[in-house]
Short mmCIF file of C-alpha atoms in Angstrom, two decimals:
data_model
loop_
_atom_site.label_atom_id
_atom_site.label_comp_id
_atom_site.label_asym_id
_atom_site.label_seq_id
_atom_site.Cartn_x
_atom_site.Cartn_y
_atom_site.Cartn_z
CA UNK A 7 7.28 76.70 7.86
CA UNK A 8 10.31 74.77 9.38
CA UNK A 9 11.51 78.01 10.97
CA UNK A 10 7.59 78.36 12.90
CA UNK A 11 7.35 74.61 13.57
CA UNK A 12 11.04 73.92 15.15
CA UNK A 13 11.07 77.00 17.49
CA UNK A 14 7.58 76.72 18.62
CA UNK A 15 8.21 73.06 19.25
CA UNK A 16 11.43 73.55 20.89
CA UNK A 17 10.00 76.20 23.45
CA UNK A 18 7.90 72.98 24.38
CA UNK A 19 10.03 69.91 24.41
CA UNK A 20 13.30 71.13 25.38
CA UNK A 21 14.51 71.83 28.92
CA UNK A 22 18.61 70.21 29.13
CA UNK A 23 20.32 67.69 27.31
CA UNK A 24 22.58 65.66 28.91
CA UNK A 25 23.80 62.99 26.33
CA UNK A 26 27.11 60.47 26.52
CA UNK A 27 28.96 59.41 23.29
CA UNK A 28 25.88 57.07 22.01
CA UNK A 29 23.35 59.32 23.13
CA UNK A 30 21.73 57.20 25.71
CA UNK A 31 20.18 59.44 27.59
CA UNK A 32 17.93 62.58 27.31
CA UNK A 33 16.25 65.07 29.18
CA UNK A 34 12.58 66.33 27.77
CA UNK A 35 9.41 67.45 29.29
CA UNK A 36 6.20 66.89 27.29
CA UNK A 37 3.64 68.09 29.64
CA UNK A 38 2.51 70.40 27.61
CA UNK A 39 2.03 68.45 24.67
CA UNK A 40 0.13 71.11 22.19
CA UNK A 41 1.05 70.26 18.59
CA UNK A 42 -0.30 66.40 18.81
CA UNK A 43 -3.06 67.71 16.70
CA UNK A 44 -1.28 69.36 13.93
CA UNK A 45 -1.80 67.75 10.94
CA UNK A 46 1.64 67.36 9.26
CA UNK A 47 4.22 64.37 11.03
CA UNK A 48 7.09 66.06 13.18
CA UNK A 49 9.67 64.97 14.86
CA UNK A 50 13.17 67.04 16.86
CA UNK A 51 15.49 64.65 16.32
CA UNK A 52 18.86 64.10 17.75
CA UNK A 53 22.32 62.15 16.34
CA UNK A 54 23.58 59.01 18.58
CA UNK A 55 27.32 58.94 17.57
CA UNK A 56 29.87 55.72 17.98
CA UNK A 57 33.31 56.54 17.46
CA UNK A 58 32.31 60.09 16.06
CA UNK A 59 30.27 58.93 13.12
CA UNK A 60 26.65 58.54 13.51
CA UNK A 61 25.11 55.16 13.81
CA UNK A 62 21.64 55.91 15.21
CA UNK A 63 18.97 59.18 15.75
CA UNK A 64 17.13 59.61 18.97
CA UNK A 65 13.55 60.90 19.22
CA UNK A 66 13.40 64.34 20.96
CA UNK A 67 9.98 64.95 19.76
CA UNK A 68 7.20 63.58 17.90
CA UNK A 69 3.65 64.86 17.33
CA UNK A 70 0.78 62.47 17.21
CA UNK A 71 0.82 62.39 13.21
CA UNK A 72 4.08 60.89 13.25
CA UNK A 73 3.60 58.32 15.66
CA UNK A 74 0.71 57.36 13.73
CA UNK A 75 2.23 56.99 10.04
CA UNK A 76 4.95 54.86 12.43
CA UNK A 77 2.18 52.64 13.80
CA UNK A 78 2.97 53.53 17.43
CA UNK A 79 2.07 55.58 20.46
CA UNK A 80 4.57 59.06 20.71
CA UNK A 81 5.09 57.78 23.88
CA UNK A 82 6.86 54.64 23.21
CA UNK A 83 8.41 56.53 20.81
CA UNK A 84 10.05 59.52 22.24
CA UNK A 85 13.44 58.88 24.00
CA UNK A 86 13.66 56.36 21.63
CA UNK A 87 15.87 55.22 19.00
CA UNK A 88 14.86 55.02 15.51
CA UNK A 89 16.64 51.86 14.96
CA UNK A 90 13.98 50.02 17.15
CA UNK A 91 11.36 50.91 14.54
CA UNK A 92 12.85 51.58 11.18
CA UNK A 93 15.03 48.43 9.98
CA UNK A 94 15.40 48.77 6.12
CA UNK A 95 15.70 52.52 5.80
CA UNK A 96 17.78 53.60 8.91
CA UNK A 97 20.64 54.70 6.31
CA UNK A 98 18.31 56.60 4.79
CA UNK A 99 16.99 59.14 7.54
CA UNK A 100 20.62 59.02 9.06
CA UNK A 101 21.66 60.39 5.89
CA UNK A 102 18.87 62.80 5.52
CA UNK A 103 18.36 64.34 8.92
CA UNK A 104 22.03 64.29 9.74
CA UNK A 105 24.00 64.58 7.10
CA UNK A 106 23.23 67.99 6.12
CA UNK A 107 25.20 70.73 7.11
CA UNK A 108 24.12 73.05 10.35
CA UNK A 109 22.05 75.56 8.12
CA UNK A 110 21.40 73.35 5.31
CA UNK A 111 17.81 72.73 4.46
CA UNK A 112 16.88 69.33 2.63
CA UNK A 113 13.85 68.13 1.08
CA UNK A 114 12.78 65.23 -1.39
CA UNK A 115 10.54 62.62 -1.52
CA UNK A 116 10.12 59.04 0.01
CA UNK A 117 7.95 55.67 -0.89
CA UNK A 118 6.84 54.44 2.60
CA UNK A 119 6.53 50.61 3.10
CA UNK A 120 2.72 51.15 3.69
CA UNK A 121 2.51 52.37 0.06
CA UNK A 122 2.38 56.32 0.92
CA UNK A 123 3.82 58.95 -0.67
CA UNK A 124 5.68 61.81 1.38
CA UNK A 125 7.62 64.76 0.89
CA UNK A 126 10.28 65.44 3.82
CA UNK A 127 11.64 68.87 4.80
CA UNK A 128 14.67 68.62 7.50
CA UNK A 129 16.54 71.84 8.80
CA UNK A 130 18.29 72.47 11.76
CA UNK A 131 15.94 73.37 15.29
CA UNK A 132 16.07 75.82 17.59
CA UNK A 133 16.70 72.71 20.62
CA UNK A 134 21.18 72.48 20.12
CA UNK A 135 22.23 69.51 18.38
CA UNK A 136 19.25 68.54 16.85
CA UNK A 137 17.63 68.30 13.41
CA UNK A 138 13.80 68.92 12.79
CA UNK A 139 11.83 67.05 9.83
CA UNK A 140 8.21 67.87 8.56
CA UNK A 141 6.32 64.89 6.37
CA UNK A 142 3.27 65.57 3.77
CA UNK A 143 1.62 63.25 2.45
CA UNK A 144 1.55 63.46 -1.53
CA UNK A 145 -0.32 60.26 -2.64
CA UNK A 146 -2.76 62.68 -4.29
CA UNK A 147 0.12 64.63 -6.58
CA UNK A 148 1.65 61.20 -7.31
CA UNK A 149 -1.58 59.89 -8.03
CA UNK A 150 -2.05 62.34 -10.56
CA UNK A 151 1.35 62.07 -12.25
CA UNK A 152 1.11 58.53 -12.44
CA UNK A 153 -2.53 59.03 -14.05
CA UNK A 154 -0.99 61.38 -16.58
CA UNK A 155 1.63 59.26 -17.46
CA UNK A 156 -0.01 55.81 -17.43
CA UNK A 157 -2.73 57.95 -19.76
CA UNK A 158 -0.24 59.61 -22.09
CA UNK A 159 1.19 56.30 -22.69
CA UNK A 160 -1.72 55.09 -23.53
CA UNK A 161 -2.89 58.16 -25.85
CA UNK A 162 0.13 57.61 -27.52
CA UNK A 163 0.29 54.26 -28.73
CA UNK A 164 -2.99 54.84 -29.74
CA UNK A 165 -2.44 57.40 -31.87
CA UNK A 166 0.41 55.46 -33.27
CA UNK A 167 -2.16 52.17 -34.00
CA UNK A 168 -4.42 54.86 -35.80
CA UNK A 169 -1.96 56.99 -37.11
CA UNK A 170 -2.45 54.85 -40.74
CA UNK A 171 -4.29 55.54 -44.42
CA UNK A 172 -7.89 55.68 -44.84
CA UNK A 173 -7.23 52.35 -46.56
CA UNK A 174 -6.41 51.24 -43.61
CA UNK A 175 -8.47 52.55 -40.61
CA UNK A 176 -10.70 49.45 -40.41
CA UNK A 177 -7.97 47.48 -39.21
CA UNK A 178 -6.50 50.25 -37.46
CA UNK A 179 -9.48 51.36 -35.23
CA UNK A 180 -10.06 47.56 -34.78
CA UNK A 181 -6.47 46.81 -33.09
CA UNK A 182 -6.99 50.35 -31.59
CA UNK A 183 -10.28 49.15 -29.56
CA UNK A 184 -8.42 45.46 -29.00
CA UNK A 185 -5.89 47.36 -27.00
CA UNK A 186 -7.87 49.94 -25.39
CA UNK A 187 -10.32 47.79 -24.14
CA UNK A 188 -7.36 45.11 -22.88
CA UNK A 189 -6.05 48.13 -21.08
CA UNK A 190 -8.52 49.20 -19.29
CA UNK A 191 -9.91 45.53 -18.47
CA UNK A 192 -13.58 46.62 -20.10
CA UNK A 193 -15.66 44.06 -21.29
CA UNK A 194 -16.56 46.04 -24.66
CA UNK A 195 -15.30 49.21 -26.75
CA UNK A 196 -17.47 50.64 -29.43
CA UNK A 197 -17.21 53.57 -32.11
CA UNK A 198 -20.45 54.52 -32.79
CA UNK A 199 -21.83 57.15 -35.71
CA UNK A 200 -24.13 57.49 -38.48
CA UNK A 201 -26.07 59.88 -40.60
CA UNK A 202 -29.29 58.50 -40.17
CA UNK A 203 -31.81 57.05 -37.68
CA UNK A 204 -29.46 54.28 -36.69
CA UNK A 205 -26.14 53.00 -35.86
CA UNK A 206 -23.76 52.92 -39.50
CA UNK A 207 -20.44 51.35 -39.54
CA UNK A 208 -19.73 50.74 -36.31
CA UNK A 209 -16.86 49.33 -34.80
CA UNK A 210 -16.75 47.44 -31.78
CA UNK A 211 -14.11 45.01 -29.58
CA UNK A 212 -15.75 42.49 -27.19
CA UNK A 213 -13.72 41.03 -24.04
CA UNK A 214 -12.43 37.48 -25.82
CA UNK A 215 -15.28 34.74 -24.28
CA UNK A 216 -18.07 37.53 -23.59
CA UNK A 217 -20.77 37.51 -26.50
CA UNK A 218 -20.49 39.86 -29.23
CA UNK A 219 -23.93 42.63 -29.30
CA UNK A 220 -22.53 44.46 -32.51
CA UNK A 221 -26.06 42.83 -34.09
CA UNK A 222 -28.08 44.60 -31.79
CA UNK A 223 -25.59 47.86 -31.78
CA UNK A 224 -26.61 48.45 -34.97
CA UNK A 225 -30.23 48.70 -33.90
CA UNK A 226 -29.32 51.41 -31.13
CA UNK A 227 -31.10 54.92 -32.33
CA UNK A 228 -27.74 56.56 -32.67
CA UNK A 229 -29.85 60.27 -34.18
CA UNK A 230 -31.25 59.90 -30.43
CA UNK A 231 -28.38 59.51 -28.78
CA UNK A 232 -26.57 61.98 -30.62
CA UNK A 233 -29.01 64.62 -29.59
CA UNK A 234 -28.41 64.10 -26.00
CA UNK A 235 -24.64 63.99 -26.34
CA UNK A 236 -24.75 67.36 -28.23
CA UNK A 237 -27.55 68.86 -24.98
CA UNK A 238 -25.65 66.86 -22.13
CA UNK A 239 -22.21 67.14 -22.92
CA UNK A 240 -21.47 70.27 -24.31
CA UNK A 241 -17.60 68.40 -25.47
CA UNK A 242 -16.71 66.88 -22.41
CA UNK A 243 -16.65 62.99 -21.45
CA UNK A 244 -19.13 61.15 -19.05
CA UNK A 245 -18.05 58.34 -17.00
CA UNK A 246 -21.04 56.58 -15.30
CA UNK A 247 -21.08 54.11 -12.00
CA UNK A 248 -24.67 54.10 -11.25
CA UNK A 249 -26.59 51.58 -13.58
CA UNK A 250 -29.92 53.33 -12.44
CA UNK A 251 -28.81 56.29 -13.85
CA UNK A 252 -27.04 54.58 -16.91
CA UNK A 253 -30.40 53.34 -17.69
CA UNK A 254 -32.10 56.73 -17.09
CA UNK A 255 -29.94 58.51 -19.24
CA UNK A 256 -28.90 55.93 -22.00
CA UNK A 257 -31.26 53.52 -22.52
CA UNK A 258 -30.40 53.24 -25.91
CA UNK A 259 -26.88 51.47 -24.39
CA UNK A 260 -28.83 49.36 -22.39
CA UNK A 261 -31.29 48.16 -24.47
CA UNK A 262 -28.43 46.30 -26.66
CA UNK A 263 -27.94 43.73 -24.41
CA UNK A 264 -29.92 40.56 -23.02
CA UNK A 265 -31.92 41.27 -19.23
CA UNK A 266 -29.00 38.89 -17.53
CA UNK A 267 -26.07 41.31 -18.77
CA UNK A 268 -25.19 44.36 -16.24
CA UNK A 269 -23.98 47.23 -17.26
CA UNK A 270 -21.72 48.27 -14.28
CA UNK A 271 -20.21 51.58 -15.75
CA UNK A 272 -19.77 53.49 -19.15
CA UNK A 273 -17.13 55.72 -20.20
CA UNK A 274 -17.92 58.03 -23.40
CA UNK A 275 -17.05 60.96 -25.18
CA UNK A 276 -18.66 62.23 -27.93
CA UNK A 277 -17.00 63.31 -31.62
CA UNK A 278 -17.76 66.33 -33.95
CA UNK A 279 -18.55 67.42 -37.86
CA UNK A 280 -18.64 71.09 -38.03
CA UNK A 281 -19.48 71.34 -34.49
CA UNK A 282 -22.03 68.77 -34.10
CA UNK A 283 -22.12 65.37 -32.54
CA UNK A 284 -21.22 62.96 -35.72
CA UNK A 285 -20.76 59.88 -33.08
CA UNK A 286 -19.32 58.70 -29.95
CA UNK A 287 -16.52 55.92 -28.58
CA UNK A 288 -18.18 54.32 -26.15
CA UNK A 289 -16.27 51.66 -22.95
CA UNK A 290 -18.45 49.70 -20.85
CA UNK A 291 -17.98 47.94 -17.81
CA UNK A 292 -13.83 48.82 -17.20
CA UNK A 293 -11.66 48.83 -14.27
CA UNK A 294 -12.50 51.86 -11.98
CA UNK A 295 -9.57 51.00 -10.12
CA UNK A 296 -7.24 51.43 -12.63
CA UNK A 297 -4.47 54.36 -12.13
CA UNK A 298 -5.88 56.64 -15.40
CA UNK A 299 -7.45 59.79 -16.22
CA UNK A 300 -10.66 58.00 -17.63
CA UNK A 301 -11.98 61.44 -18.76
CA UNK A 302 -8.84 62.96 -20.57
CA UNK A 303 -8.42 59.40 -21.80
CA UNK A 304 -11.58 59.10 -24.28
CA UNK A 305 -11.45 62.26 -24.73
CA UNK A 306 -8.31 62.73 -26.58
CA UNK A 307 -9.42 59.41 -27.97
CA UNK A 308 -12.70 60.53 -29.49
CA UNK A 309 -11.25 63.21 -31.15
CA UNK A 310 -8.35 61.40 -32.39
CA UNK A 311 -10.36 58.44 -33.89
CA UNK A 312 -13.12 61.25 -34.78
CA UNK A 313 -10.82 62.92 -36.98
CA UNK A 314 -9.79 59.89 -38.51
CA UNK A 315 -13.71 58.60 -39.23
CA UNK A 316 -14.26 62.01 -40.83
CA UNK A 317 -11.05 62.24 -42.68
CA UNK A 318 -12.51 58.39 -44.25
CA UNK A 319 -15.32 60.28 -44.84
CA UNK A 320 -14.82 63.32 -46.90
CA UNK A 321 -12.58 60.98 -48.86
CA UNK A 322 -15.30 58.64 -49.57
CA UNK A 323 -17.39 61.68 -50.68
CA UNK A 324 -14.44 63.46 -53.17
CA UNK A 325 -14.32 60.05 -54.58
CA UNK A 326 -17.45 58.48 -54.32
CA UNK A 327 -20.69 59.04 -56.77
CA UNK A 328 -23.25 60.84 -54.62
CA UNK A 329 -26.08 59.21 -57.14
CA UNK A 330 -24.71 55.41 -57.08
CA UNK A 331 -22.77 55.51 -53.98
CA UNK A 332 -20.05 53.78 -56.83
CA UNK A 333 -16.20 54.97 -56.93
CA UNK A 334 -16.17 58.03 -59.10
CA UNK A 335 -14.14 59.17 -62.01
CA UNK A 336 -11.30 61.02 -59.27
CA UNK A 337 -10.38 57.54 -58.09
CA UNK A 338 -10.72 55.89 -61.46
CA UNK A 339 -8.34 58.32 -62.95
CA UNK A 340 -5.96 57.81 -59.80
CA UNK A 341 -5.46 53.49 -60.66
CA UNK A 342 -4.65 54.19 -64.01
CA UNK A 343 -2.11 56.53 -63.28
CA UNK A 344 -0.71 54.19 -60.37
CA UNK A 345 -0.28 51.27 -63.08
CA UNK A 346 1.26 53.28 -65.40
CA UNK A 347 3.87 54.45 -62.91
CA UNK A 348 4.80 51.61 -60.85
CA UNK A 349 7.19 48.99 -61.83
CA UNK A 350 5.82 45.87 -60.36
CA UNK A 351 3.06 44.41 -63.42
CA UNK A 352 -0.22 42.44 -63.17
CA UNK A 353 -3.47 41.37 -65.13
CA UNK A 354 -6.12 43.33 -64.41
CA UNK A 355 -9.98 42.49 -66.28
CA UNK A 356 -11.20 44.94 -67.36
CA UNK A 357 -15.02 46.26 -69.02
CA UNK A 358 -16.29 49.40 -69.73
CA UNK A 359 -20.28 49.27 -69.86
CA UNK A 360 -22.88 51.93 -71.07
CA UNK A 361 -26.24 52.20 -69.76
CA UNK A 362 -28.86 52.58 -72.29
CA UNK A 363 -32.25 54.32 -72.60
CA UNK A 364 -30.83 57.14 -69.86
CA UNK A 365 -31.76 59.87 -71.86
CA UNK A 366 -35.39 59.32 -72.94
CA UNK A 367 -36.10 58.41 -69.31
CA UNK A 368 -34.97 62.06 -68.14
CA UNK A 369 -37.09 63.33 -71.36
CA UNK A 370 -39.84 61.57 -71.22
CA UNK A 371 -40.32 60.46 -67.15
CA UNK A 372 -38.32 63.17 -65.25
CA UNK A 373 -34.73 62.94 -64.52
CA UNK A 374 -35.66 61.13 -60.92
CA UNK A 375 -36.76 58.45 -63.61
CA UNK A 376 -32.92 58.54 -65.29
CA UNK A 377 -31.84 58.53 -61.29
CA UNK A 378 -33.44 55.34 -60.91
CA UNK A 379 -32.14 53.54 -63.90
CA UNK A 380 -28.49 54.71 -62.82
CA UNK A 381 -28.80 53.26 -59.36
CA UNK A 382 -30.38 50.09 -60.29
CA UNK A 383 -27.83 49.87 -63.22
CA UNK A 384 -24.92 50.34 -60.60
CA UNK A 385 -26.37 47.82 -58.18
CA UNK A 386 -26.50 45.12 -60.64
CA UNK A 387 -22.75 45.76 -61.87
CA UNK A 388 -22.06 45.70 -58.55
CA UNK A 389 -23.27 42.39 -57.58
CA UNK A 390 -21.40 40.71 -60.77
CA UNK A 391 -18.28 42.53 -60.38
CA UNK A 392 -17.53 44.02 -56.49
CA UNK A 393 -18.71 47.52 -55.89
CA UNK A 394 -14.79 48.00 -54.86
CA UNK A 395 -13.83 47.61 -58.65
CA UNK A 396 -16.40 49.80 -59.82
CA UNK A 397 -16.37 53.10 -61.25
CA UNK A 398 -19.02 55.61 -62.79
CA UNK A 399 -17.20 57.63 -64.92
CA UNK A 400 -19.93 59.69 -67.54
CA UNK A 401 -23.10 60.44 -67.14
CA UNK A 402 -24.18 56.81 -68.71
CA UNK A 403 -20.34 55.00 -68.16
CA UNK A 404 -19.39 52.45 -66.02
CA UNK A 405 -15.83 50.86 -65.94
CA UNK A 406 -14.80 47.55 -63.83
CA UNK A 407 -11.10 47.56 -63.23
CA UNK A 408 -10.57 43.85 -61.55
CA UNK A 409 -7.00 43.69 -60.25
CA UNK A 410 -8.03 40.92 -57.85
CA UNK A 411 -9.38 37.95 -59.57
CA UNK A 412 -7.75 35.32 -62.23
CA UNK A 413 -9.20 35.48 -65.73
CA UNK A 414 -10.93 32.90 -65.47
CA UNK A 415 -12.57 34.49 -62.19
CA UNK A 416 -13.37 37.23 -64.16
CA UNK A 417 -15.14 36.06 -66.85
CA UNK A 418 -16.95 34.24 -64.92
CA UNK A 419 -18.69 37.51 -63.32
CA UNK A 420 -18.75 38.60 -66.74
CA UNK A 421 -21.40 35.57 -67.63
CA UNK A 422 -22.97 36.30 -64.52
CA UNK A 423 -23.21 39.97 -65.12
CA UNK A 424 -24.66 39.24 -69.25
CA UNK A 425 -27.48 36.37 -67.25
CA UNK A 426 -28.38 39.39 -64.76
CA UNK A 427 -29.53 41.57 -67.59
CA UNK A 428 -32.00 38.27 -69.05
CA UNK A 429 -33.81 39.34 -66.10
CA UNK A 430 -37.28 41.14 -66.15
CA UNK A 431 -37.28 44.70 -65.87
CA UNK A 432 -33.37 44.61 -65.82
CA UNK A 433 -31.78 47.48 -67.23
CA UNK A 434 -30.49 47.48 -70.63
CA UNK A 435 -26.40 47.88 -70.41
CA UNK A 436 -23.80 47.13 -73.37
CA UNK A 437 -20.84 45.79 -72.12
CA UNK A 438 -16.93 45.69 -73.63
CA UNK A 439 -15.19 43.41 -71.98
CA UNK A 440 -10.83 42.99 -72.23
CA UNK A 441 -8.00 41.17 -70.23
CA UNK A 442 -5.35 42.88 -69.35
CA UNK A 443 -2.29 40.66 -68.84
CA UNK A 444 0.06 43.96 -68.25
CA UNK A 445 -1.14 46.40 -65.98
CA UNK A 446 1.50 49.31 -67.74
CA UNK A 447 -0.68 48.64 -70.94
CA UNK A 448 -4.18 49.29 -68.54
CA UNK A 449 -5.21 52.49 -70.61
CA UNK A 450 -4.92 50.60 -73.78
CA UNK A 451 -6.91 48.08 -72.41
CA UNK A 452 -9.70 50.25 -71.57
CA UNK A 453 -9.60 51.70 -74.77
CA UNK A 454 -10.10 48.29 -76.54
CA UNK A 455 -12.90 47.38 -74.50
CA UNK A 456 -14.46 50.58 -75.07
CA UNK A 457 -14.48 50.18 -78.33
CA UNK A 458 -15.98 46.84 -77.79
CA UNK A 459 -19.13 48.38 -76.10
CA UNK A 460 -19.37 51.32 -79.11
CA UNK A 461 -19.60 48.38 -81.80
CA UNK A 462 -22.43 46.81 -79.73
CA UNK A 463 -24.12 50.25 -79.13
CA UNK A 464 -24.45 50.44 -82.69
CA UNK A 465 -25.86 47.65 -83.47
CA UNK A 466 -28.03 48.23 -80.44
CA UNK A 467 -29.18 51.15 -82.00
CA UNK A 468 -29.48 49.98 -85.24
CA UNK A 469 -32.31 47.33 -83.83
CA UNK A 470 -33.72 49.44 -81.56
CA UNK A 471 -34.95 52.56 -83.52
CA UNK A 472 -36.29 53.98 -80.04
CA UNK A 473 -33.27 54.99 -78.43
CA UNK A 474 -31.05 57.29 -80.07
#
């Protein structure tokens, strides 16, 4: 291209030369000025020495493009000096048009004080003594890189926020939204999903000052909206700057906030379960300014925190009782092998309850009958004791293992668990109750309080000829 754009210039621009030691003078004729049009700045350029050593560069040529990225007419220009135009980077285009040897070609890139972006070929031209430099503009690629790298940044320390234990990933995705939505300057963040017709556990960040809508989040019909992200995204992002056509297409969004709140733009991506939509992150009202691939952005987040929410998931499920929704015998099994193993001790209450009248209700009633009498059963344990300290581990056995409270906390929910069943229509539930002052000794424990409940099954029995 240099090659092309020197030689056809030079045929032009270049009849004699007749230049003293600081290159005052110079002969040109421009009458046939063709290339003003072309779209990349050129200039022929030519050395003004002092002493031998060059101090200035003279303007042999320049097209219109280059006089306008200078701010000036060509003609003021040409003949010129650079000097009398470029102050703070004279050095610099000495260096690069002249310092090169006579066949040496040069490129690289320069910052303009204007804010542009250009990248510079130089090479010798065809006109003697002179240099020829080509300029294009590269805002665009630099645009992009700095996109990609402000946005891998960004991906990054997110994944290293969420990068945590299921234990964990409440606080996680919280301080993962905090900083997303502080990065992009959005007014809310929100991770939204559930199984049924409306939002479940979802997480959200609201600007510091601006009112909170996770209340009316939960109301949003997230089975609705998951159907259109499944038919309107096929796995791709949306980023929306039309509230008409926010409103036309998720009115669900809308609808969560009061008349006098607009909605300016929404970013959101959608995430997956065995290739369908299980929920979506959702930013509203962000910086479109901001140097970032939006798109890639919640993308790569979606899937990220996506993985994570099903990862909680199918952990919940291994160890959670799909009748009671109570911790299960997996995770029951997994504390008292953790307190027999580490060193540090503690008191842990402990009671190990049995549900009675279970099997004449499937008998007699229908096992949806015995269902019923196991859920109620677990919901009133769990309002005396903490569903977290809860586990169903037989088909009629509970166990509370309270590694929280004090003992005297803990017998206290035991009263309140024994006033619970005075109730009418309560269940009927024996109950062994033990503290635990050394957490190595936990298994022993449960046996004793076991043991407890079996004495006062038996003499449940005894007065109650019914059950068996």
């Amino acid at each position: 291209m240099i090659d092309v754009l020197t030689s056809y210039n030079a045929n032009q621009v270049y009849q004699d030369q007749a230049r003293d030691d600081l290159g005052v003078t110079v002969n040109f004729s421009l009458s046939a000025d063709q290339y003003r049009d072309m779209p990349l700045p050129f200039i022929i350029a030519a050395p003004v020495y002092q002493e031998k050593r060059v101090v200035d560069i003279q303007y042999i040529y320049v097209n219109q493009a280059y006089a306008e990225i200078m701010g000036q007419g060509w003609e003021k220009l040409l003949g010129n000096r650079m000097s009398n135009f470029v102050k703070h980077k004279l050095a610099f285009w000495i260096k690069v048009i002249c310092g090169a040897s006579d066949g040496e070609i040069r490129q690289g890139t320069f910052h303009s004080r204007t804010g542009h972006w250009y990248e510079y070929i130089t090479a010798k031209s065809s006109v003697p003594e002179t240099r020829s430099l080509v300029m294009i503009n590269i805002d665009e690629q630099k645009r992009s890189q700095h996109e990609i790298k402000h946005t891998t940044n960004e991906i990054v320390q997110l994944s290293e926020i969420l990068n945590v234990e299921n234990d964990k990933l409440e606080t996680a995705i919280s301080k993962g939204l905090a900083k997303l939505g502080t990065d992009l300057a959005a007014d809310r963040v929100v991770v939204m999903e559930g199984e049924g017709q409306y939002a479940k556990n979802t997480y959200s960040w609201t600007l510091p000052g601006l009112a909170s809508a996770q209340k009316e989040q939960q109301k949003i019909d997230v089975a609705t909206l998951k159907v259109k992200l499944q038919e309107q995204l096929n796995h791709d992002s949306l980023f929306l700057t039309d509230q008409a056509e926010i409103a036309k297409r998720f009115p669900e969004i809308v609808a969560a906030y009061d008349s006098d709140y607009q909605l300016e733009n929404v970013l959101l991506a959608p995430f997956y379960e065995s290739g369908r939509v299980s929920g979506a992150v959702v930013v509203e009202d962000l910086d479109a300014s901001l140097n970032m691939d939006f798109n890639n952005l919640i993308e790569l987040t979606a899937d990220f925190v996506g993985a994570k929410v099903m990862g909680r998931k199918l952990e919940q499920q291994r160890d959670t009782d799909v009748l009671t929704k109570l911790n299960d015998r997996h995770p029951y099994l997994a504390k008292l092998n953790y307190y027999k193993k580490v060193k540090a001790s503690r008191s842990i209450g402990v009671a190990f309850m049995d549900l009675n009248g279970l099997k004449e209700a499937n008998d007699e009633l229908g096992h949806d009958a015995g269902d019923e009498l196991l859920i109620s059963a677990g919901q009133i344990i769990s309002q005396a004791f903490g569903r977290d300290y809860v586990y169903r581990v037989g088909g009629d056995e509970f166990v509370v293992l309270d590694d929280q409270s004090s003992r005297t906390e803990f017998e206290s929910h035991c009263a309140a668990f024994e006033k619970a069943l005075t109730q009418p229509a309560s269940s009927s539930i024996l109950i062994g109750a033990e503290w635990c002052p050394d957490s190595h000794c936990l298994r022993e424990a449960v046996e004793r309080a076991d043991r407890k409940m079996r004495r006062q099954k038996n003499d449940f029995y005894k007065s109650h000829k019914l059950y068996r």
